[in-house]
Short mmCIF file of C-alpha atoms in Angstrom, two decimals:
data_model
loop_
_atom_site.label_atom_id
_atom_site.label_comp_id
_atom_site.label_asym_id
_atom_site.label_seq_id
_atom_site.Cartn_x
_atom_site.Cartn_y
_atom_site.Cartn_z
CA UNK L 1 -0.22 -2.98 -27.91
CA UNK L 2 0.32 -5.11 -24.77
CA UNK L 3 0.64 -4.14 -21.14
CA UNK L 4 2.49 -6.43 -18.76
CA UNK L 5 1.89 -6.62 -15.04
CA UNK L 6 5.38 -5.38 -14.29
CA UNK L 7 4.45 -1.96 -15.62
CA UNK L 8 6.35 -2.14 -18.89
CA UNK L 9 4.84 -1.01 -22.15
CA UNK L 10 5.34 -3.00 -25.32
CA UNK L 11 5.74 -0.44 -28.09
CA UNK L 12 3.98 -1.64 -31.25
CA UNK L 13 7.14 -1.77 -33.37
CA UNK L 14 7.52 -5.54 -33.44
CA UNK L 15 9.09 -6.92 -36.60
CA UNK L 16 8.35 -10.57 -37.22
CA UNK L 17 9.81 -12.50 -40.11
CA UNK L 18 7.67 -15.59 -39.79
CA UNK L 19 4.42 -16.73 -38.24
CA UNK L 20 2.87 -20.15 -37.88
CA UNK L 21 -0.24 -21.77 -36.49
CA UNK L 22 -1.91 -20.47 -33.35
CA UNK L 23 -0.94 -22.34 -30.20
CA UNK L 24 -3.27 -23.11 -27.30
CA UNK L 25 -2.65 -20.92 -24.26
CA UNK L 26 -0.67 -23.21 -21.95
CA UNK L 27 2.42 -23.46 -19.79
CA UNK L 28 4.68 -26.22 -20.97
CA UNK L 29 8.30 -27.38 -20.89
CA UNK L 30 8.14 -27.46 -24.71
CA UNK L 31 6.63 -24.03 -25.32
CA UNK L 32 7.95 -20.64 -24.19
CA UNK L 33 5.73 -17.75 -25.40
CA UNK L 34 7.52 -14.55 -26.28
CA UNK L 35 5.55 -12.46 -23.80
CA UNK L 36 6.73 -14.85 -21.07
CA UNK L 37 10.37 -14.28 -21.97
CA UNK L 38 9.87 -10.53 -22.25
CA UNK L 39 8.07 -10.38 -18.88
CA UNK L 40 10.96 -12.25 -17.28
CA UNK L 41 13.45 -9.80 -18.80
CA UNK L 42 11.36 -6.86 -17.60
CA UNK L 43 11.15 -8.28 -14.10
CA UNK L 44 14.91 -8.70 -13.91
CA UNK L 45 15.41 -5.15 -15.15
CA UNK L 46 12.98 -3.75 -12.59
CA UNK L 47 14.69 -5.66 -9.79
CA UNK L 48 18.06 -4.19 -10.79
CA UNK L 49 16.64 -0.65 -10.68
CA UNK L 50 14.87 -1.25 -7.37
CA UNK L 51 18.05 -2.61 -5.76
CA UNK L 52 20.15 0.43 -6.67
CA UNK L 53 17.52 2.92 -5.45
CA UNK L 54 16.02 1.21 -2.40
CA UNK L 55 18.82 -1.05 -1.19
CA UNK L 56 21.96 0.84 -2.23
CA UNK L 57 20.29 4.16 -1.46
CA UNK L 58 21.05 5.94 -4.74
CA UNK L 59 18.02 8.21 -4.54
CA UNK L 60 19.37 10.36 -7.37
CA UNK L 61 18.25 7.55 -9.69
CA UNK L 62 14.63 7.69 -8.53
CA UNK L 63 13.47 10.00 -11.32
CA UNK L 64 15.64 8.48 -14.05
CA UNK L 65 14.23 6.79 -17.12
CA UNK L 66 15.17 3.67 -18.99
CA UNK L 67 14.65 2.14 -22.39
CA UNK L 68 15.76 -1.23 -23.60
CA UNK L 69 15.47 -2.85 -26.99
CA UNK L 70 15.12 -6.61 -27.13
CA UNK L 71 16.23 -8.21 -30.38
CA UNK L 72 15.43 -11.91 -30.63
CA UNK L 73 17.25 -13.48 -33.55
CA UNK L 74 16.33 -17.08 -34.03
CA UNK L 75 18.93 -19.29 -35.71
CA UNK L 76 17.84 -22.66 -34.48
CA UNK L 77 19.91 -25.74 -35.09
CA UNK L 78 18.20 -28.93 -33.95
CA UNK L 79 20.09 -31.93 -32.66
CA UNK L 80 17.91 -33.55 -30.02
CA UNK L 81 17.89 -37.31 -29.86
CA UNK L 82 14.13 -37.58 -29.52
CA UNK L 83 12.01 -36.36 -32.40
CA UNK L 84 9.98 -33.34 -31.30
CA UNK L 85 8.71 -29.96 -32.30
CA UNK L 86 9.62 -26.93 -30.23
CA UNK L 87 7.24 -24.03 -30.87
CA UNK L 88 8.80 -20.66 -30.06
CA UNK L 89 6.01 -18.12 -29.80
CA UNK L 90 6.75 -14.76 -31.37
CA UNK L 91 3.63 -12.91 -30.35
CA UNK L 92 0.49 -13.81 -28.50
CA UNK L 93 -1.48 -16.07 -30.79
CA UNK L 94 1.28 -16.73 -33.35
CA UNK L 95 4.30 -18.98 -33.34
CA UNK L 96 7.14 -20.59 -35.22
CA UNK L 97 7.67 -24.32 -34.91
CA UNK L 98 11.29 -25.47 -34.79
CA UNK L 99 11.60 -29.05 -36.00
CA UNK L 100 14.38 -31.16 -34.48
CA UNK L 101 15.21 -34.84 -34.28
CA UNK L 102 16.67 -37.95 -35.84
CA UNK L 103 20.18 -36.61 -35.77
CA UNK L 104 19.29 -34.30 -38.64
CA UNK L 105 20.10 -30.61 -38.48
CA UNK L 106 17.41 -28.07 -39.29
CA UNK L 107 17.67 -24.30 -39.21
CA UNK L 108 15.03 -21.59 -39.01
CA UNK L 109 15.46 -17.82 -38.86
CA UNK L 110 13.27 -15.14 -37.36
CA UNK L 111 13.66 -11.72 -35.79
CA UNK L 112 11.56 -9.86 -33.24
CA UNK L 113 12.52 -6.30 -32.25
CA UNK L 114 10.78 -4.65 -29.30
CA UNK L 115 11.34 -1.43 -27.39
CA UNK L 116 10.33 -0.96 -23.77
CA UNK L 117 10.20 2.17 -21.61
CA UNK L 118 10.41 2.42 -17.84
CA UNK L 119 10.12 5.42 -15.54
CA UNK L 120 12.09 4.57 -12.41
CA UNK L 121 9.50 6.40 -10.31
CA UNK L 122 7.08 3.59 -11.21
CA UNK L 123 9.30 0.94 -9.61
CA UNK L 124 7.70 0.53 -6.19
CA UNK L 125 9.27 -2.81 -5.30
CA UNK L 126 10.93 -5.95 -6.66
CA UNK L 127 9.33 -8.89 -8.39
CA UNK L 128 8.54 -11.39 -5.66
CA UNK L 129 9.59 -15.04 -6.02
CA UNK L 130 5.98 -16.13 -6.40
CA UNK L 131 5.60 -13.64 -9.24
CA UNK L 132 8.65 -15.07 -10.99
CA UNK L 133 7.23 -18.56 -10.68
CA UNK L 134 3.94 -17.37 -12.15
CA UNK L 135 5.78 -16.11 -15.23
CA UNK L 136 6.81 -19.61 -16.28
CA UNK L 137 7.79 -22.50 -13.98
CA UNK L 138 10.08 -23.96 -16.66
CA UNK L 139 12.13 -20.78 -17.17
CA UNK L 140 15.30 -20.04 -15.23
CA UNK L 141 18.39 -17.90 -15.50
CA UNK L 142 19.02 -14.21 -15.95
CA UNK L 143 20.76 -11.80 -18.27
CA UNK L 144 22.75 -10.03 -15.56
CA UNK L 145 21.19 -6.55 -15.39
CA UNK L 146 21.73 -6.23 -11.65
CA UNK L 147 25.42 -7.13 -11.61
CA UNK L 148 26.13 -4.85 -14.56
CA UNK L 149 24.21 -1.86 -13.20
CA UNK L 150 25.90 -2.16 -9.82
CA UNK L 151 29.38 -2.30 -11.41
CA UNK L 152 28.60 0.60 -13.73
CA UNK L 153 27.38 2.89 -10.97
CA UNK L 154 30.13 1.94 -8.54
CA UNK L 155 32.67 2.51 -11.28
CA UNK L 156 31.35 5.99 -11.96
CA UNK L 157 31.16 6.90 -8.28
CA UNK L 158 34.76 5.83 -7.77
CA UNK L 159 35.61 9.24 -9.18
CA UNK L 160 35.39 11.68 -6.26
CA UNK L 161 34.35 14.51 -8.58
CA UNK L 162 31.38 12.52 -9.92
CA UNK L 163 30.51 11.18 -6.47
CA UNK L 164 30.24 14.75 -5.18
CA UNK L 165 27.16 15.32 -7.34
CA UNK L 166 26.18 12.28 -9.42
CA UNK L 167 22.78 13.78 -10.21
CA UNK L 168 24.57 16.55 -12.07
CA UNK L 169 27.53 14.73 -13.61
CA UNK L 170 26.10 11.34 -14.65
CA UNK L 171 23.88 11.76 -17.70
CA UNK L 172 23.36 8.22 -18.97
CA UNK L 173 24.45 4.62 -18.67
CA UNK L 174 24.27 2.06 -21.47
CA UNK L 175 25.22 -1.52 -22.22
CA UNK L 176 24.62 -4.23 -24.79
CA UNK L 177 23.77 -7.69 -23.45
CA UNK L 178 23.96 -10.83 -25.54
CA UNK L 179 22.17 -13.88 -24.28
CA UNK L 180 20.88 -17.20 -25.46
CA UNK L 181 17.88 -19.26 -24.56
CA UNK L 182 18.83 -22.86 -23.98
CA UNK L 183 16.47 -25.82 -24.00
CA UNK L 184 17.16 -28.98 -22.04
CA UNK L 185 14.43 -31.46 -22.84
CA UNK L 186 15.46 -33.80 -20.00
CA UNK L 187 15.63 -31.29 -17.17
CA UNK L 188 13.47 -28.91 -15.20
CA UNK L 189 13.49 -25.99 -15.69
CA UNK L 190 13.60 -26.74 -19.38
CA UNK L 191 14.43 -23.19 -20.54
CA UNK L 192 17.48 -21.34 -19.27
CA UNK L 193 18.53 -17.76 -20.05
CA UNK L 194 22.30 -17.87 -20.53
CA UNK L 195 24.51 -14.79 -21.03
CA UNK L 196 26.61 -15.26 -24.16
CA UNK L 197 29.08 -16.73 -24.89
CA UNK L 198 28.39 -19.21 -22.10
CA UNK L 199 27.08 -22.59 -23.21
CA UNK L 200 25.06 -25.02 -21.17
CA UNK L 201 26.21 -28.62 -21.64
CA UNK L 202 24.92 -31.79 -19.98
CA UNK L 203 26.18 -35.39 -20.16
CA UNK L 204 23.06 -36.41 -22.06
CA UNK L 205 23.75 -33.96 -24.85
CA UNK L 206 20.14 -32.79 -24.88
CA UNK L 207 20.78 -29.06 -24.74
CA UNK L 208 19.83 -27.03 -27.78
CA UNK L 209 20.66 -23.36 -28.31
CA UNK L 210 17.38 -21.83 -29.48
CA UNK L 211 18.19 -18.15 -29.81
CA UNK L 212 21.02 -15.68 -30.12
CA UNK L 213 19.57 -12.52 -28.64
CA UNK L 214 20.51 -8.96 -27.76
CA UNK L 215 19.24 -6.44 -25.22
CA UNK L 216 20.41 -2.84 -25.58
CA UNK L 217 19.87 -0.98 -22.30
CA UNK L 218 20.01 2.81 -21.96
CA UNK L 219 19.40 4.60 -18.68
CA UNK L 220 19.39 8.38 -18.35
CA UNK L 221 18.39 11.19 -16.08
CA UNK L 222 15.06 12.79 -16.95
CA UNK L 223 14.93 15.28 -19.77
CA UNK L 224 12.58 18.20 -20.19
CA UNK L 225 11.14 20.01 -23.15
CA UNK L 226 9.89 23.53 -23.58
CA UNK L 227 6.13 23.87 -23.75
CA UNK L 228 3.91 26.88 -24.17
CA UNK L 229 0.24 27.57 -23.79
CA UNK L 230 -2.00 30.60 -24.15
CA UNK L 231 -3.89 31.67 -21.03
CA UNK L 232 -5.97 34.63 -19.91
CA UNK L 233 -4.13 37.50 -18.29
CA UNK L 234 -4.49 37.51 -14.49
CA UNK L 235 -6.71 40.60 -14.44
CA UNK L 236 -8.97 39.06 -17.06
CA UNK L 237 -9.14 35.83 -15.08
CA UNK L 238 -10.42 37.82 -12.10
CA UNK L 239 -12.88 39.71 -14.28
CA UNK L 240 -14.21 36.52 -15.81
CA UNK L 241 -14.50 34.95 -12.38
CA UNK L 242 -16.58 37.92 -11.21
CA UNK L 243 -18.86 37.71 -14.25
CA UNK L 244 -19.30 33.99 -13.72
CA UNK L 245 -20.31 34.64 -10.11
CA UNK L 246 -22.84 37.25 -11.27
CA UNK L 247 -24.14 34.85 -13.91
CA UNK L 248 -24.58 32.03 -11.40
CA UNK L 249 -26.34 34.33 -8.92
CA UNK L 250 -28.68 35.63 -11.62
CA UNK L 251 -29.52 32.12 -12.78
CA UNK L 252 -30.25 31.05 -9.20
CA UNK L 253 -32.52 34.06 -8.60
CA UNK L 254 -34.35 33.60 -11.90
CA UNK L 255 -34.91 29.92 -11.22
CA UNK L 256 -36.27 30.66 -7.72
CA UNK L 257 -38.66 33.40 -8.92
CA UNK L 258 -39.90 31.32 -11.82
CA UNK L 259 -40.65 28.44 -9.47
CA UNK L 260 -42.52 30.74 -7.07
CA UNK L 261 -44.74 32.10 -9.85
CA UNK L 262 -45.68 28.56 -10.80
CA UNK L 263 -46.11 26.91 -7.40
CA UNK L 264 -46.80 29.51 -4.66
CA UNK L 265 -50.61 29.45 -4.01
CA UNK L 266 -50.87 33.18 -3.15
CA UNK L 267 -48.89 34.21 -6.22
CA UNK L 268 -50.85 31.86 -8.50
CA UNK L 269 -54.12 33.39 -7.17
CA UNK L 270 -52.71 36.92 -7.51
CA UNK L 271 -51.73 36.29 -11.14
CA UNK L 272 -55.27 35.09 -11.93
CA UNK L 273 -56.72 38.17 -10.24
CA UNK L 274 -54.31 40.48 -12.03
CA UNK L 275 -55.38 39.01 -15.36
CA UNK L 276 -59.07 39.70 -14.58
CA UNK L 277 -58.30 43.26 -13.40
CA UNK L 278 -56.40 44.01 -16.61
CA UNK L 279 -59.31 42.65 -18.67
CA UNK L 280 -61.96 44.74 -16.85
CA UNK L 281 -59.93 47.96 -16.91
CA UNK L 282 -58.72 47.68 -20.47
CA UNK L 283 -59.96 50.39 -22.91
CA UNK L 284 -63.23 49.37 -24.55
CA UNK L 285 -64.11 46.94 -21.80
CA UNK L 286 -67.91 46.41 -21.41
CA UNK L 287 -67.76 45.64 -17.68
CA UNK L 288 -70.63 47.02 -15.61
CA UNK L 289 -70.53 48.81 -12.28
CA UNK L 290 -71.22 45.64 -10.33
CA UNK L 291 -68.29 43.80 -11.92
CA UNK L 292 -65.94 46.69 -11.36
CA UNK L 293 -67.01 47.00 -7.72
CA UNK L 294 -66.49 43.29 -7.18
CA UNK L 295 -63.02 43.28 -8.74
CA UNK L 296 -62.03 46.36 -6.71
CA UNK L 297 -63.05 44.55 -3.52
CA UNK L 298 -60.91 41.55 -4.49
CA UNK L 299 -58.03 43.88 -5.28
CA UNK L 300 -58.20 45.42 -1.80
CA UNK L 301 -58.53 42.00 -0.21
CA UNK L 302 -55.42 40.67 -2.03
CA UNK L 303 -53.38 43.87 -2.05
CA UNK L 304 -50.41 42.27 -0.28
CA UNK L 305 -50.29 39.31 -2.65
CA UNK L 306 -50.59 41.60 -5.68
CA UNK L 307 -47.71 43.76 -4.44
CA UNK L 308 -45.62 40.67 -3.86
CA UNK L 309 -46.45 39.52 -7.39
CA UNK L 310 -45.13 42.80 -8.79
CA UNK L 311 -41.92 42.46 -6.76
CA UNK L 312 -41.25 38.87 -7.84
CA UNK L 313 -41.86 39.63 -11.50
CA UNK L 314 -39.55 42.64 -11.38
CA UNK L 315 -36.86 40.60 -9.69
CA UNK L 316 -37.23 37.89 -12.36
CA UNK L 317 -36.85 40.43 -15.18
CA UNK L 318 -33.74 41.93 -13.56
CA UNK L 319 -32.20 38.48 -13.05
CA UNK L 320 -32.82 37.51 -16.66
CA UNK L 321 -31.26 40.77 -17.86
CA UNK L 322 -28.25 40.32 -15.58
CA UNK L 323 -27.81 36.76 -16.78
CA UNK L 324 -27.73 37.90 -20.38
CA UNK L 325 -25.30 40.75 -19.68
CA UNK L 326 -22.94 38.46 -17.78
CA UNK L 327 -22.97 35.85 -20.55
CA UNK L 328 -22.15 38.52 -23.15
CA UNK L 329 -19.31 39.90 -21.01
CA UNK L 330 -17.79 36.43 -20.57
CA UNK L 331 -17.89 35.78 -24.32
CA UNK L 332 -16.22 39.12 -24.98
CA UNK L 333 -13.44 38.34 -22.49
CA UNK L 334 -12.81 34.92 -24.02
CA UNK L 335 -12.91 36.11 -27.64
CA UNK L 336 -10.56 39.10 -27.39
CA UNK L 337 -6.95 38.05 -28.27
CA UNK L 338 -5.64 41.05 -26.32
CA UNK L 339 -6.83 39.41 -23.11
CA UNK L 340 -4.41 36.48 -23.45
CA UNK L 341 -0.72 35.89 -22.77
CA UNK L 342 1.71 33.06 -23.62
CA UNK L 343 3.08 31.01 -20.71
CA UNK L 344 6.24 29.00 -21.32
CA UNK L 345 7.33 26.15 -19.11
CA UNK L 346 9.26 22.90 -19.10
CA UNK L 347 7.70 19.45 -18.92
CA UNK L 348 9.23 16.00 -18.57
CA UNK L 349 9.69 14.02 -21.76
CA UNK L 350 8.87 10.30 -22.00
CA UNK L 351 11.84 7.92 -22.29
CA UNK L 352 11.27 7.59 -26.03
CA UNK L 353 11.96 11.34 -26.44
CA UNK L 354 14.84 11.58 -23.98
CA UNK L 355 17.90 12.67 -26.01
CA UNK L 356 20.33 11.15 -23.51
CA UNK L 357 18.65 7.78 -24.00
CA UNK L 358 18.48 8.16 -27.77
CA UNK L 359 22.16 9.07 -28.01
CA UNK L 360 23.20 6.18 -25.79
CA UNK L 361 21.11 3.75 -27.81
CA UNK L 362 22.77 5.04 -30.96
CA UNK L 363 26.21 4.49 -29.46
CA UNK L 364 25.31 0.95 -28.51
CA UNK L 365 24.01 0.25 -31.99
CA UNK L 366 27.11 1.61 -33.73
CA UNK L 367 29.56 -0.07 -31.35
CA UNK L 368 27.69 -3.25 -30.51
CA UNK L 369 30.76 -5.43 -31.01
CA UNK L 370 32.66 -3.46 -28.38
CA UNK L 371 30.00 -4.46 -25.83
CA UNK L 372 31.42 -2.04 -23.30
CA UNK L 373 29.66 -0.09 -20.56
CA UNK L 374 29.44 3.58 -21.40
CA UNK L 375 28.88 6.34 -18.89
CA UNK L 376 28.49 9.80 -20.34
CA UNK L 377 28.29 13.04 -18.43
CA UNK L 378 28.44 16.77 -18.64
#
């Protein structure tokens, strides 16, 4: 799976019919990697969408979705005067080498099929010229997304009824583009995207048609799907919240009291004294009168601390009991099916699950030869 900087996702359904040796990563007038071509196509597509929303002001398109399928069908016929090898990269790290030269004619076949999704809300701006140059300095030309999209929308809005509420009446727009990738070994840029059936010809005769390619574009308004989830009933949510508050308070109190019993000097001394008192006053104790008198004097001297010790220990026991009761109550609330209800709602579907897009893509596939813009509506 590959992510391109223009925000388009390459779905891992690429079908390759041939692979060759790995090429070094480089920018050259003899090599055009597939991801470079795809990035250029994606940039042109994004620019077309941005223009209609931000420049033409068709805000009703801002939450639309798009999907386009790029089919690269290589049927290379070589006829360059100079002997050379033109590698056409199919995927990052793999390639097919197209041999040409000597007046001989060679042919190679390959197919790459890729699907791309685009949420129009993700289009924040156009590809800048410097970004286009970064894609590949030897690549020029365009498929014509912008011109087509503008004509398609203007054609639909020419109908006053549709123009009154395009968000409601325009469901999808689709088109099939055919284009070729031409190579001119004696010119810069060397690679030119040419809409079919146009042909690039130069006096030197050094232009070679490398690919016969197709882009099926489907644009549609967002679709939603029904979703459901099980949640606690409102009254049980409030009850659980109350029990959680009681649990947290009990834990805080227990932690504070436990710390005091371990670190407070007066309470530590009182606990030691209490232990001695309990030992001397226990049944069967062999303490003498002197020992009992001494311990009684210490008891009187530390009466306040001993009373505080009793209070802290009682508070700790109550907090621990409350903590346990709250935890049990929360588990009972969460485990009782009667405390739950089903909430149904609608959520946006991704472009790949949008039925308007799927149906438009199917139309384009079945009627590819018609190559006609289709606008469907309710």
